[in-house]
Every structure is written in C-alpha cells, then in structure tokens.
Amino acid sequence: MKLLPIVAALAVTSAGAMALAPPSFAQLPSSPAEAEKQLGITAAQKAKITAINKKYQPKIQVLQKQMASLNTQYGKEMETIFTPAQKAKMKQWQALQAQQQQGGGMGGAMGGKP
C-alpha cells in the first residue's frame, strides 16, 4: 500500500490549495488544441513542439517507471512503521481521496459548490 505518499500528497495539496487562490477552471483551456488556439501557436511553433515532445517523451517514460518503482518501495517501507489502527485510518483517507478525485466530494467534480 502507498499510504504515506498519499498522506503526504494530501497535506501538500491541501496546504497549497489554501495558500494560493488558483484561477477559475473556466479560464483554463479545455484541451491542447484550445490552448494552441488561445496562444496563437503557428505551424512552425507546433512543429518544434512536436519535435521536442518526441525527443523527451521516451526519457520521461523511463523516469516515470523508475519513480513508480521507488514510490512502491518507499510505501512498503513506510507501511512497516504504522500500527494496524493507523493503517486503517489512512486507508479511510485514501478512499475519501479516491472519491473526491472521481467527483464525489467537496460539492462536485471541480471541488466547488453546486
């Protein structure tokens, strides 16, 4: 189980959300194509973006796999520290976080009030 990373992510996410007031989701582009349109990306820029993406994507994928493996090892080692009661409580938090990510918490899919 990856309990501690989830707890840490919850703490960091919550603190960051409280510290900064992000722009409304309505102001963000809904897709990469929409972002390109709003930024006025030229065909030449788009070609360069594609080339850069192709250059870095394989390297990023290797690092993501390494991070996933390290995260699993980290979680297993951290889990050995907690009591059964602590593990149960963190499992509840994990379930709540999953529910919120699926749009079931905090007033709707975007975390705002209905």
PDB file of N, CA and C in Angstrom:
ATOM      1  N   MET A   1       0.838  -1.194   0.000  1.00  0.00           N
ATOM      2  CA  MET A   1       0.000   0.000   0.000  1.00  0.00           C
ATOM      3  C   MET A   1       0.871   1.241   0.000  1.00  0.00           C
ATOM      4  N   LYS A   2       0.398   2.253  -0.644  1.00  0.00           N
ATOM      5  CA  LYS A   2       1.118   3.515  -0.728  1.00  0.00           C
ATOM      6  C   LYS A   2       0.444   4.510   0.200  1.00  0.00           C
ATOM      7  N   LEU A   3       0.432   4.230   1.480  1.00  0.00           N
ATOM      8  CA  LEU A   3      -0.325   5.059   2.407  1.00  0.00           C
ATOM      9  C   LEU A   3       0.375   6.381   2.702  1.00  0.00           C
ATOM     10  N   LEU A   4       1.651   6.346   3.047  1.00  0.00           N
ATOM     11  CA  LEU A   4       2.317   7.586   3.424  1.00  0.00           C
ATOM     12  C   LEU A   4       2.416   8.559   2.265  1.00  0.00           C
ATOM     13  N   PRO A   5       2.750   8.096   1.058  1.00  0.00           N
ATOM     14  CA  PRO A   5       2.774   9.065  -0.037  1.00  0.00           C
ATOM     15  C   PRO A   5       1.423   9.755  -0.225  1.00  0.00           C
ATOM     16  N   ILE A   6       0.355   9.033   0.024  1.00  0.00           N
ATOM     17  CA  ILE A   6      -0.977   9.630  -0.114  1.00  0.00           C
ATOM     18  C   ILE A   6      -1.193  10.675   0.970  1.00  0.00           C
ATOM     19  N   VAL A   7      -0.770  10.330   2.197  1.00  0.00           N
ATOM     20  CA  VAL A   7      -0.907  11.281   3.299  1.00  0.00           C
ATOM     21  C   VAL A   7      -0.092  12.534   3.003  1.00  0.00           C
ATOM     22  N   ALA A   8       1.132  12.332   2.527  1.00  0.00           N
ATOM     23  CA  ALA A   8       1.982  13.473   2.207  1.00  0.00           C
ATOM     24  C   ALA A   8       1.378  14.301   1.081  1.00  0.00           C
ATOM     25  N   ALA A   9       0.848  13.625   0.075  1.00  0.00           N
ATOM     26  CA  ALA A   9       0.229  14.341  -1.042  1.00  0.00           C
ATOM     27  C   ALA A   9      -0.990  15.123  -0.576  1.00  0.00           C
ATOM     28  N   LEU A  10      -1.770  14.540   0.309  1.00  0.00           N
ATOM     29  CA  LEU A  10      -2.934  15.247   0.844  1.00  0.00           C
ATOM     30  C   LEU A  10      -2.501  16.495   1.597  1.00  0.00           C
ATOM     31  N   ALA A  11      -1.467  16.369   2.406  1.00  0.00           N
ATOM     32  CA  ALA A  11      -1.002  17.503   3.198  1.00  0.00           C
ATOM     33  C   ALA A  11      -0.486  18.612   2.297  1.00  0.00           C
ATOM     34  N   VAL A  12       0.336  18.251   1.315  1.00  0.00           N
ATOM     35  CA  VAL A  12       0.897  19.250   0.414  1.00  0.00           C
ATOM     36  C   VAL A  12      -0.189  19.888  -0.436  1.00  0.00           C
ATOM     37  N   THR A  13      -1.087  19.066  -0.966  1.00  0.00           N
ATOM     38  CA  THR A  13      -2.166  19.575  -1.803  1.00  0.00           C
ATOM     39  C   THR A  13      -3.069  20.506  -1.020  1.00  0.00           C
ATOM     40  N   SER A  14      -3.426  20.111   0.179  1.00  0.00           N
ATOM     41  CA  SER A  14      -4.315  20.938   0.999  1.00  0.00           C
ATOM     42  C   SER A  14      -3.656  22.258   1.351  1.00  0.00           C
ATOM     43  N   ALA A  15      -2.395  22.209   1.751  1.00  0.00           N
ATOM     44  CA  ALA A  15      -1.691  23.434   2.121  1.00  0.00           C
ATOM     45  C   ALA A  15      -1.548  24.348   0.917  1.00  0.00           C
ATOM     46  N   GLY A  16      -1.208  23.774  -0.229  1.00  0.00           N
ATOM     47  CA  GLY A  16      -1.058  24.576  -1.440  1.00  0.00           C
ATOM     48  C   GLY A  16      -2.361  25.197  -1.886  1.00  0.00           C
ATOM     49  N   ALA A  17      -3.427  24.445  -1.758  1.00  0.00           N
ATOM     50  CA  ALA A  17      -4.737  24.960  -2.161  1.00  0.00           C
ATOM     51  C   ALA A  17      -5.170  26.113  -1.276  1.00  0.00           C
ATOM     52  N   MET A  18      -4.839  26.034  -0.002  1.00  0.00           N
ATOM     53  CA  MET A  18      -5.218  27.107   0.906  1.00  0.00           C
ATOM     54  C   MET A  18      -4.351  28.340   0.714  1.00  0.00           C
ATOM     55  N   ALA A  19      -3.079  28.130   0.378  1.00  0.00           N
ATOM     56  CA  ALA A  19      -2.146  29.241   0.273  1.00  0.00           C
ATOM     57  C   ALA A  19      -2.351  30.058  -0.997  1.00  0.00           C
ATOM     58  N   LEU A  20      -2.749  29.397  -2.059  1.00  0.00           N
ATOM     59  CA  LEU A  20      -2.890  30.068  -3.344  1.00  0.00           C
ATOM     60  C   LEU A  20      -4.317  29.961  -3.840  1.00  0.00           C
ATOM     61  N   ALA A  21      -4.824  31.037  -4.349  1.00  0.00           N
ATOM     62  CA  ALA A  21      -6.151  31.008  -4.956  1.00  0.00           C
ATOM     63  C   ALA A  21      -5.963  30.824  -6.454  1.00  0.00           C
ATOM     64  N   PRO A  22      -6.173  29.609  -6.977  1.00  0.00           N
ATOM     65  CA  PRO A  22      -5.939  29.362  -8.400  1.00  0.00           C
ATOM     66  C   PRO A  22      -6.997  30.053  -9.250  1.00  0.00           C
ATOM     67  N   PRO A  23      -6.661  30.268 -10.521  1.00  0.00           N
ATOM     68  CA  PRO A  23      -7.669  30.851 -11.407  1.00  0.00           C
ATOM     69  C   PRO A  23      -8.833  29.884 -11.572  1.00  0.00           C
ATOM     70  N   SER A  24      -9.947  30.397 -11.939  1.00  0.00           N
ATOM     71  CA  SER A  24     -11.128  29.573 -12.153  1.00  0.00           C
ATOM     72  C   SER A  24     -10.840  28.556 -13.251  1.00  0.00           C
ATOM     73  N   PHE A  25     -11.377  27.336 -13.082  1.00  0.00           N
ATOM     74  CA  PHE A  25     -11.196  26.327 -14.106  1.00  0.00           C
ATOM     75  C   PHE A  25     -11.776  26.785 -15.437  1.00  0.00           C
ATOM     76  N   ALA A  26     -12.764  27.647 -15.397  1.00  0.00           N
ATOM     77  CA  ALA A  26     -13.386  28.140 -16.624  1.00  0.00           C
ATOM     78  C   ALA A  26     -12.400  28.953 -17.453  1.00  0.00           C
ATOM     79  N   GLN A  27     -11.356  29.501 -16.821  1.00  0.00           N
ATOM     80  CA  GLN A  27     -10.386  30.317 -17.535  1.00  0.00           C
ATOM     81  C   GLN A  27      -9.314  29.481 -18.227  1.00  0.00           C
ATOM     82  N   LEU A  28      -9.186  28.212 -17.858  1.00  0.00           N
ATOM     83  CA  LEU A  28      -8.161  27.358 -18.421  1.00  0.00           C
ATOM     84  C   LEU A  28      -8.633  26.754 -19.741  1.00  0.00           C
ATOM     85  N   PRO A  29      -7.702  26.582 -20.703  1.00  0.00           N
ATOM     86  CA  PRO A  29      -8.092  25.929 -21.959  1.00  0.00           C
ATOM     87  C   PRO A  29      -8.573  24.510 -21.686  1.00  0.00           C
ATOM     88  N   SER A  30      -9.570  24.075 -22.430  1.00  0.00           N
ATOM     89  CA  SER A  30     -10.162  22.760 -22.203  1.00  0.00           C
ATOM     90  C   SER A  30      -9.393  21.624 -22.865  1.00  0.00           C
ATOM     91  N   SER A  31      -8.457  21.941 -23.751  1.00  0.00           N
ATOM     92  CA  SER A  31      -7.695  20.913 -24.451  1.00  0.00           C
ATOM     93  C   SER A  31      -6.407  21.530 -24.987  1.00  0.00           C
ATOM     94  N   PRO A  32      -5.445  20.691 -25.392  1.00  0.00           N
ATOM     95  CA  PRO A  32      -4.238  21.230 -26.013  1.00  0.00           C
ATOM     96  C   PRO A  32      -4.547  22.047 -27.278  1.00  0.00           C
ATOM     97  N   ALA A  33      -5.523  21.592 -28.045  1.00  0.00           N
ATOM     98  CA  ALA A  33      -5.894  22.328 -29.263  1.00  0.00           C
ATOM     99  C   ALA A  33      -6.436  23.716 -28.910  1.00  0.00           C
ATOM    100  N   GLU A  34      -7.230  23.770 -27.839  1.00  0.00           N
ATOM    101  CA  GLU A  34      -7.768  25.058 -27.389  1.00  0.00           C
ATOM    102  C   GLU A  34      -6.645  25.965 -26.886  1.00  0.00           C
ATOM    103  N   ALA A  35      -5.668  25.382 -26.198  1.00  0.00           N
ATOM    104  CA  ALA A  35      -4.519  26.169 -25.728  1.00  0.00           C
ATOM    105  C   ALA A  35      -3.742  26.746 -26.905  1.00  0.00           C
ATOM    106  N   GLU A  36      -3.522  25.906 -27.919  1.00  0.00           N
ATOM    107  CA  GLU A  36      -2.827  26.373 -29.120  1.00  0.00           C
ATOM    108  C   GLU A  36      -3.580  27.538 -29.759  1.00  0.00           C
ATOM    109  N   LYS A  37      -4.880  27.398 -29.827  1.00  0.00           N
ATOM    110  CA  LYS A  37      -5.710  28.443 -30.427  1.00  0.00           C
ATOM    111  C   LYS A  37      -5.606  29.738 -29.625  1.00  0.00           C
ATOM    112  N   GLN A  38      -5.750  29.629 -28.296  1.00  0.00           N
ATOM    113  CA  GLN A  38      -5.709  30.822 -27.455  1.00  0.00           C
ATOM    114  C   GLN A  38      -4.337  31.485 -27.455  1.00  0.00           C
ATOM    115  N   LEU A  39      -3.276  30.684 -27.587  1.00  0.00           N
ATOM    116  CA  LEU A  39      -1.927  31.236 -27.614  1.00  0.00           C
ATOM    117  C   LEU A  39      -1.519  31.724 -29.003  1.00  0.00           C
ATOM    118  N   GLY A  40      -2.256  31.317 -30.008  1.00  0.00           N
ATOM    119  CA  GLY A  40      -1.906  31.705 -31.368  1.00  0.00           C
ATOM    120  C   GLY A  40      -0.653  30.994 -31.867  1.00  0.00           C
ATOM    121  N   ILE A  41      -0.536  29.694 -31.571  1.00  0.00           N
ATOM    122  CA  ILE A  41       0.630  28.904 -31.969  1.00  0.00           C
ATOM    123  C   ILE A  41       0.657  28.776 -33.497  1.00  0.00           C
ATOM    124  N   THR A  42       1.816  29.092 -34.058  1.00  0.00           N
ATOM    125  CA  THR A  42       1.967  28.991 -35.513  1.00  0.00           C
ATOM    126  C   THR A  42       2.299  27.549 -35.904  1.00  0.00           C
ATOM    127  N   ALA A  43       2.224  27.258 -37.200  1.00  0.00           N
ATOM    128  CA  ALA A  43       2.566  25.920 -37.690  1.00  0.00           C
ATOM    129  C   ALA A  43       4.036  25.603 -37.394  1.00  0.00           C
ATOM    130  N   ALA A  44       4.898  26.589 -37.519  1.00  0.00           N
ATOM    131  CA  ALA A  44       6.320  26.382 -37.236  1.00  0.00           C
ATOM    132  C   ALA A  44       6.530  26.064 -35.754  1.00  0.00           C
ATOM    133  N   GLN A  45       5.817  26.777 -34.886  1.00  0.00           N
ATOM    134  CA  GLN A  45       5.933  26.506 -33.454  1.00  0.00           C
ATOM    135  C   GLN A  45       5.400  25.115 -33.128  1.00  0.00           C
ATOM    136  N   LYS A  46       4.297  24.750 -33.748  1.00  0.00           N
ATOM    137  CA  LYS A  46       3.699  23.443 -33.499  1.00  0.00           C
ATOM    138  C   LYS A  46       4.662  22.332 -33.916  1.00  0.00           C
ATOM    139  N   ALA A  47       5.348  22.502 -35.038  1.00  0.00           N
ATOM    140  CA  ALA A  47       6.319  21.511 -35.499  1.00  0.00           C
ATOM    141  C   ALA A  47       7.470  21.380 -34.506  1.00  0.00           C
ATOM    142  N   LYS A  48       7.925  22.507 -33.956  1.00  0.00           N
ATOM    143  CA  LYS A  48       9.001  22.467 -32.960  1.00  0.00           C
ATOM    144  C   LYS A  48       8.530  21.808 -31.665  1.00  0.00           C
ATOM    145  N   ILE A  49       7.310  22.097 -31.262  1.00  0.00           N
ATOM    146  CA  ILE A  49       6.743  21.482 -30.060  1.00  0.00           C
ATOM    147  C   ILE A  49       6.679  19.965 -30.232  1.00  0.00           C
ATOM    148  N   THR A  50       6.233  19.513 -31.388  1.00  0.00           N
ATOM    149  CA  THR A  50       6.138  18.084 -31.668  1.00  0.00           C
ATOM    150  C   THR A  50       7.517  17.429 -31.617  1.00  0.00           C
ATOM    151  N   ALA A  51       8.503  18.084 -32.192  1.00  0.00           N
ATOM    152  CA  ALA A  51       9.867  17.538 -32.186  1.00  0.00           C
ATOM    153  C   ALA A  51      10.417  17.453 -30.765  1.00  0.00           C
ATOM    154  N   ILE A  52      10.186  18.476 -29.962  1.00  0.00           N
ATOM    155  CA  ILE A  52      10.656  18.469 -28.572  1.00  0.00           C
ATOM    156  C   ILE A  52       9.950  17.362 -27.788  1.00  0.00           C
ATOM    157  N   ASN A  53       8.651  17.217 -27.998  1.00  0.00           N
ATOM    158  CA  ASN A  53       7.899  16.156 -27.317  1.00  0.00           C
ATOM    159  C   ASN A  53       8.459  14.778 -27.675  1.00  0.00           C
ATOM    160  N   LYS A  54       8.732  14.546 -28.950  1.00  0.00           N
ATOM    161  CA  LYS A  54       9.277  13.260 -29.390  1.00  0.00           C
ATOM    162  C   LYS A  54      10.654  13.003 -28.789  1.00  0.00           C
ATOM    163  N   LYS A  55      11.435  14.061 -28.613  1.00  0.00           N
ATOM    164  CA  LYS A  55      12.774  13.944 -28.055  1.00  0.00           C
ATOM    165  C   LYS A  55      12.725  13.543 -26.573  1.00  0.00           C
ATOM    166  N   TYR A  56      11.843  14.155 -25.815  1.00  0.00           N
ATOM    167  CA  TYR A  56      11.836  13.958 -24.371  1.00  0.00           C
ATOM    168  C   TYR A  56      10.893  12.865 -23.873  1.00  0.00           C
ATOM    169  N   GLN A  57       9.876  12.514 -24.633  1.00  0.00           N
ATOM    170  CA  GLN A  57       8.881  11.545 -24.156  1.00  0.00           C
ATOM    171  C   GLN A  57       9.488  10.206 -23.735  1.00  0.00           C
ATOM    172  N   PRO A  58      10.394   9.607 -24.520  1.00  0.00           N
ATOM    173  CA  PRO A  58      10.970   8.328 -24.068  1.00  0.00           C
ATOM    174  C   PRO A  58      11.743   8.467 -22.753  1.00  0.00           C
ATOM    175  N   LYS A  59      12.470   9.561 -22.586  1.00  0.00           N
ATOM    176  CA  LYS A  59      13.229   9.786 -21.355  1.00  0.00           C
ATOM    177  C   LYS A  59      12.278   9.965 -20.168  1.00  0.00           C
ATOM    178  N   ILE A  60      11.205  10.682 -20.393  1.00  0.00           N
ATOM    179  CA  ILE A  60      10.212  10.909 -19.341  1.00  0.00           C
ATOM    180  C   ILE A  60       9.564   9.589 -18.937  1.00  0.00           C
ATOM    181  N   GLN A  61       9.257   8.739 -19.909  1.00  0.00           N
ATOM    182  CA  GLN A  61       8.626   7.451 -19.612  1.00  0.00           C
ATOM    183  C   GLN A  61       9.536   6.564 -18.765  1.00  0.00           C
ATOM    184  N   VAL A  62      10.832   6.558 -19.064  1.00  0.00           N
ATOM    185  CA  VAL A  62      11.782   5.776 -18.267  1.00  0.00           C
ATOM    186  C   VAL A  62      11.804   6.286 -16.830  1.00  0.00           C
ATOM    187  N   LEU A  63      11.856   7.606 -16.677  1.00  0.00           N
ATOM    188  CA  LEU A  63      11.877   8.188 -15.329  1.00  0.00           C
ATOM    189  C   LEU A  63      10.581   7.933 -14.572  1.00  0.00           C
ATOM    190  N   GLN A  64       9.452   7.966 -15.282  1.00  0.00           N
ATOM    191  CA  GLN A  64       8.168   7.693 -14.629  1.00  0.00           C
ATOM    192  C   GLN A  64       8.133   6.258 -14.095  1.00  0.00           C
ATOM    193  N   LYS A  65       8.678   5.314 -14.849  1.00  0.00           N
ATOM    194  CA  LYS A  65       8.729   3.924 -14.386  1.00  0.00           C
ATOM    195  C   LYS A  65       9.629   3.798 -13.161  1.00  0.00           C
ATOM    196  N   GLN A  66      10.767   4.495 -13.190  1.00  0.00           N
ATOM    197  CA  GLN A  66      11.673   4.468 -12.045  1.00  0.00           C
ATOM    198  C   GLN A  66      10.996   5.082 -10.810  1.00  0.00           C
ATOM    199  N   MET A  67      10.287   6.174 -11.011  1.00  0.00           N
ATOM    200  CA  MET A  67       9.589   6.820  -9.900  1.00  0.00           C
ATOM    201  C   MET A  67       8.503   5.910  -9.331  1.00  0.00           C
ATOM    202  N   ALA A  68       7.783   5.229 -10.196  1.00  0.00           N
ATOM    203  CA  ALA A  68       6.732   4.319  -9.728  1.00  0.00           C
ATOM    204  C   ALA A  68       7.338   3.204  -8.886  1.00  0.00           C
ATOM    205  N   SER A  69       8.458   2.661  -9.324  1.00  0.00           N
ATOM    206  CA  SER A  69       9.123   1.597  -8.582  1.00  0.00           C
ATOM    207  C   SER A  69       9.613   2.109  -7.226  1.00  0.00           C
ATOM    208  N   LEU A  70      10.248   3.272  -7.220  1.00  0.00           N
ATOM    209  CA  LEU A  70      10.722   3.858  -5.960  1.00  0.00           C
ATOM    210  C   LEU A  70       9.562   4.172  -5.023  1.00  0.00           C
ATOM    211  N   ASN A  71       8.473   4.668  -5.576  1.00  0.00           N
ATOM    212  CA  ASN A  71       7.302   5.002  -4.772  1.00  0.00           C
ATOM    213  C   ASN A  71       6.736   3.744  -4.116  1.00  0.00           C
ATOM    214  N   THR A  72       6.720   2.646  -4.835  1.00  0.00           N
ATOM    215  CA  THR A  72       6.238   1.377  -4.286  1.00  0.00           C
ATOM    216  C   THR A  72       7.148   0.917  -3.147  1.00  0.00           C
ATOM    217  N   GLN A  73       8.449   0.963  -3.369  1.00  0.00           N
ATOM    218  CA  GLN A  73       9.399   0.569  -2.327  1.00  0.00           C
ATOM    219  C   GLN A  73       9.256   1.467  -1.101  1.00  0.00           C
ATOM    220  N   TYR A  74       9.156   2.749  -1.342  1.00  0.00           N
ATOM    221  CA  TYR A  74       9.008   3.733  -0.276  1.00  0.00           C
ATOM    222  C   TYR A  74       7.756   3.447   0.550  1.00  0.00           C
ATOM    223  N   GLY A  75       6.649   3.228  -0.139  1.00  0.00           N
ATOM    224  CA  GLY A  75       5.387   2.959   0.545  1.00  0.00           C
ATOM    225  C   GLY A  75       5.449   1.696   1.391  1.00  0.00           C
ATOM    226  N   LYS A  76       6.060   0.643   0.853  1.00  0.00           N
ATOM    227  CA  LYS A  76       6.171  -0.610   1.599  1.00  0.00           C
ATOM    228  C   LYS A  76       7.022  -0.419   2.859  1.00  0.00           C
ATOM    229  N   GLU A  77       8.096   0.319   2.729  1.00  0.00           N
ATOM    230  CA  GLU A  77       8.961   0.541   3.887  1.00  0.00           C
ATOM    231  C   GLU A  77       8.275   1.427   4.929  1.00  0.00           C
ATOM    232  N   MET A  78       7.601   2.456   4.476  1.00  0.00           N
ATOM    233  CA  MET A  78       6.909   3.345   5.403  1.00  0.00           C
ATOM    234  C   MET A  78       5.765   2.620   6.107  1.00  0.00           C
ATOM    235  N   GLU A  79       5.119   1.725   5.416  1.00  0.00           N
ATOM    236  CA  GLU A  79       3.978   0.997   5.976  1.00  0.00           C
ATOM    237  C   GLU A  79       4.377   0.160   7.186  1.00  0.00           C
ATOM    238  N   THR A  80       5.632  -0.257   7.235  1.00  0.00           N
ATOM    239  CA  THR A  80       6.081  -1.084   8.361  1.00  0.00           C
ATOM    240  C   THR A  80       6.085  -0.313   9.680  1.00  0.00           C
ATOM    241  N   ILE A  81       6.022   0.987   9.616  1.00  0.00           N
ATOM    242  CA  ILE A  81       6.097   1.837  10.808  1.00  0.00           C
ATOM    243  C   ILE A  81       4.749   1.941  11.519  1.00  0.00           C
ATOM    244  N   PHE A  82       3.658   1.881  10.791  1.00  0.00           N
ATOM    245  CA  PHE A  82       2.341   2.200  11.331  1.00  0.00           C
ATOM    246  C   PHE A  82       1.668   1.021  12.027  1.00  0.00           C
ATOM    247  N   THR A  83       0.863   1.348  13.024  1.00  0.00           N
ATOM    248  CA  THR A  83       0.062   0.348  13.737  1.00  0.00           C
ATOM    249  C   THR A  83      -1.129  -0.035  12.856  1.00  0.00           C
ATOM    250  N   PRO A  84      -1.788  -1.153  13.163  1.00  0.00           N
ATOM    251  CA  PRO A  84      -2.987  -1.509  12.395  1.00  0.00           C
ATOM    252  C   PRO A  84      -4.063  -0.414  12.429  1.00  0.00           C
ATOM    253  N   ALA A  85      -4.237   0.240  13.562  1.00  0.00           N
ATOM    254  CA  ALA A  85      -5.236   1.314  13.657  1.00  0.00           C
ATOM    255  C   ALA A  85      -4.858   2.496  12.764  1.00  0.00           C
ATOM    256  N   GLN A  86      -3.579   2.830  12.738  1.00  0.00           N
ATOM    257  CA  GLN A  86      -3.120   3.922  11.880  1.00  0.00           C
ATOM    258  C   GLN A  86      -3.298   3.558  10.405  1.00  0.00           C
ATOM    259  N   LYS A  87      -2.996   2.328  10.056  1.00  0.00           N
ATOM    260  CA  LYS A  87      -3.173   1.873   8.681  1.00  0.00           C
ATOM    261  C   LYS A  87      -4.636   1.946   8.274  1.00  0.00           C
ATOM    262  N   ALA A  88      -5.532   1.554   9.184  1.00  0.00           N
ATOM    263  CA  ALA A  88      -6.972   1.597   8.890  1.00  0.00           C
ATOM    264  C   ALA A  88      -7.430   3.026   8.656  1.00  0.00           C
ATOM    265  N   LYS A  89      -6.954   3.947   9.483  1.00  0.00           N
ATOM    266  CA  LYS A  89      -7.337   5.355   9.330  1.00  0.00           C
ATOM    267  C   LYS A  89      -6.823   5.905   8.000  1.00  0.00           C
ATOM    268  N   MET A  90      -5.600   5.581   7.650  1.00  0.00           N
ATOM    269  CA  MET A  90      -5.047   6.071   6.382  1.00  0.00           C
ATOM    270  C   MET A  90      -5.767   5.443   5.193  1.00  0.00           C
ATOM    271  N   LYS A  91      -6.230   4.219   5.344  1.00  0.00           N
ATOM    272  CA  LYS A  91      -6.999   3.578   4.274  1.00  0.00           C
ATOM    273  C   LYS A  91      -8.321   4.323   4.059  1.00  0.00           C
ATOM    274  N   GLN A  92      -8.927   4.797   5.154  1.00  0.00           N
ATOM    275  CA  GLN A  92     -10.146   5.612   5.040  1.00  0.00           C
ATOM    276  C   GLN A  92      -9.847   6.901   4.278  1.00  0.00           C
ATOM    277  N   TRP A  93      -8.741   7.533   4.607  1.00  0.00           N
ATOM    278  CA  TRP A  93      -8.360   8.765   3.913  1.00  0.00           C
ATOM    279  C   TRP A  93      -8.143   8.505   2.425  1.00  0.00           C
ATOM    280  N   GLN A  94      -7.516   7.372   2.139  1.00  0.00           N
ATOM    281  CA  GLN A  94      -7.259   7.000   0.755  1.00  0.00           C
ATOM    282  C   GLN A  94      -8.570   6.834  -0.007  1.00  0.00           C
ATOM    283  N   ALA A  95      -9.553   6.205   0.617  1.00  0.00           N
ATOM    284  CA  ALA A  95     -10.864   6.019  -0.009  1.00  0.00           C
ATOM    285  C   ALA A  95     -11.547   7.366  -0.236  1.00  0.00           C
ATOM    286  N   LEU A  96     -11.453   8.260   0.727  1.00  0.00           N
ATOM    287  CA  LEU A  96     -12.042   9.598   0.573  1.00  0.00           C
ATOM    288  C   LEU A  96     -11.375  10.367  -0.558  1.00  0.00           C
ATOM    289  N   GLN A  97     -10.056  10.253  -0.628  1.00  0.00           N
ATOM    290  CA  GLN A  97      -9.336  10.946  -1.697  1.00  0.00           C
ATOM    291  C   GLN A  97      -9.761  10.409  -3.065  1.00  0.00           C
ATOM    292  N   ALA A  98      -9.890   9.093  -3.180  1.00  0.00           N
ATOM    293  CA  ALA A  98     -10.316   8.494  -4.448  1.00  0.00           C
ATOM    294  C   ALA A  98     -11.716   8.964  -4.815  1.00  0.00           C
ATOM    295  N   GLN A  99     -12.589   9.048  -3.810  1.00  0.00           N
ATOM    296  CA  GLN A  99     -13.954   9.518  -4.049  1.00  0.00           C
ATOM    297  C   GLN A  99     -13.953  10.966  -4.535  1.00  0.00           C
ATOM    298  N   GLN A 100     -13.142  11.798  -3.918  1.00  0.00           N
ATOM    299  CA  GLN A 100     -13.081  13.202  -4.308  1.00  0.00           C
ATOM    300  C   GLN A 100     -12.516  13.362  -5.717  1.00  0.00           C
ATOM    301  N   GLN A 101     -11.537  12.539  -6.074  1.00  0.00           N
ATOM    302  CA  GLN A 101     -10.949  12.609  -7.404  1.00  0.00           C
ATOM    303  C   GLN A 101     -11.927  12.173  -8.481  1.00  0.00           C
ATOM    304  N   GLN A 102     -12.909  11.368  -8.091  1.00  0.00           N
ATOM    305  CA  GLN A 102     -13.920  10.921  -9.045  1.00  0.00           C
ATOM    306  C   GLN A 102     -15.110  11.869  -9.084  1.00  0.00           C
ATOM    307  N   GLY A 103     -14.998  12.981  -8.377  1.00  0.00           N
ATOM    308  CA  GLY A 103     -16.059  13.971  -8.416  1.00  0.00           C
ATOM    309  C   GLY A 103     -17.111  13.805  -7.358  1.00  0.00           C
ATOM    310  N   GLY A 104     -16.867  12.947  -6.384  1.00  0.00           N
ATOM    311  CA  GLY A 104     -17.882  12.698  -5.382  1.00  0.00           C
ATOM    312  C   GLY A 104     -17.740  13.507  -4.113  1.00  0.00           C
ATOM    313  N   GLY A 105     -16.744  14.364  -4.057  1.00  0.00           N
ATOM    314  CA  GLY A 105     -16.541  15.100  -2.813  1.00  0.00           C
ATOM    315  C   GLY A 105     -16.445  16.586  -3.043  1.00  0.00           C
ATOM    316  N   MET A 106     -16.563  17.333  -1.991  1.00  0.00           N
ATOM    317  CA  MET A 106     -16.389  18.779  -1.978  1.00  0.00           C
ATOM    318  C   MET A 106     -17.337  19.497  -2.925  1.00  0.00           C
ATOM    319  N   GLY A 107     -18.514  18.997  -3.089  1.00  0.00           N
ATOM    320  CA  GLY A 107     -19.522  19.742  -3.833  1.00  0.00           C
ATOM    321  C   GLY A 107     -19.529  19.548  -5.322  1.00  0.00           C
ATOM    322  N   GLY A 108     -18.847  18.560  -5.840  1.00  0.00           N
ATOM    323  CA  GLY A 108     -18.919  18.315  -7.271  1.00  0.00           C
ATOM    324  C   GLY A 108     -17.572  17.964  -7.859  1.00  0.00           C
ATOM    325  N   ALA A 109     -17.560  17.763  -9.160  1.00  0.00           N
ATOM    326  CA  ALA A 109     -16.366  17.287  -9.840  1.00  0.00           C
ATOM    327  C   ALA A 109     -15.211  18.273  -9.761  1.00  0.00           C
ATOM    328  N   MET A 110     -15.477  19.540  -9.711  1.00  0.00           N
ATOM    329  CA  MET A 110     -14.420  20.525  -9.712  1.00  0.00           C
ATOM    330  C   MET A 110     -14.101  21.055  -8.315  1.00  0.00           C
ATOM    331  N   GLY A 111     -14.709  20.523  -7.301  1.00  0.00           N
ATOM    332  CA  GLY A 111     -14.414  20.935  -5.955  1.00  0.00           C
ATOM    333  C   GLY A 111     -15.128  22.201  -5.525  1.00  0.00           C
ATOM    334  N   GLY A 112     -16.019  22.685  -6.330  1.00  0.00           N
ATOM    335  CA  GLY A 112     -16.757  23.895  -5.987  1.00  0.00           C
ATOM    336  C   GLY A 112     -18.116  23.556  -5.427  1.00  0.00           C
ATOM    337  N   LYS A 113     -18.872  24.558  -5.113  1.00  0.00           N
ATOM    338  CA  LYS A 113     -20.221  24.329  -4.588  1.00  0.00           C
ATOM    339  C   LYS A 113     -21.198  24.171  -5.737  1.00  0.00           C
ATOM    340  N   PRO A 114     -22.206  23.308  -5.568  1.00  0.00           N
ATOM    341  CA  PRO A 114     -23.169  23.078  -6.658  1.00  0.00           C
ATOM    342  C   PRO A 114     -23.975  24.310  -6.978  1.00  0.00           C
TER     343      PRO A 114
END
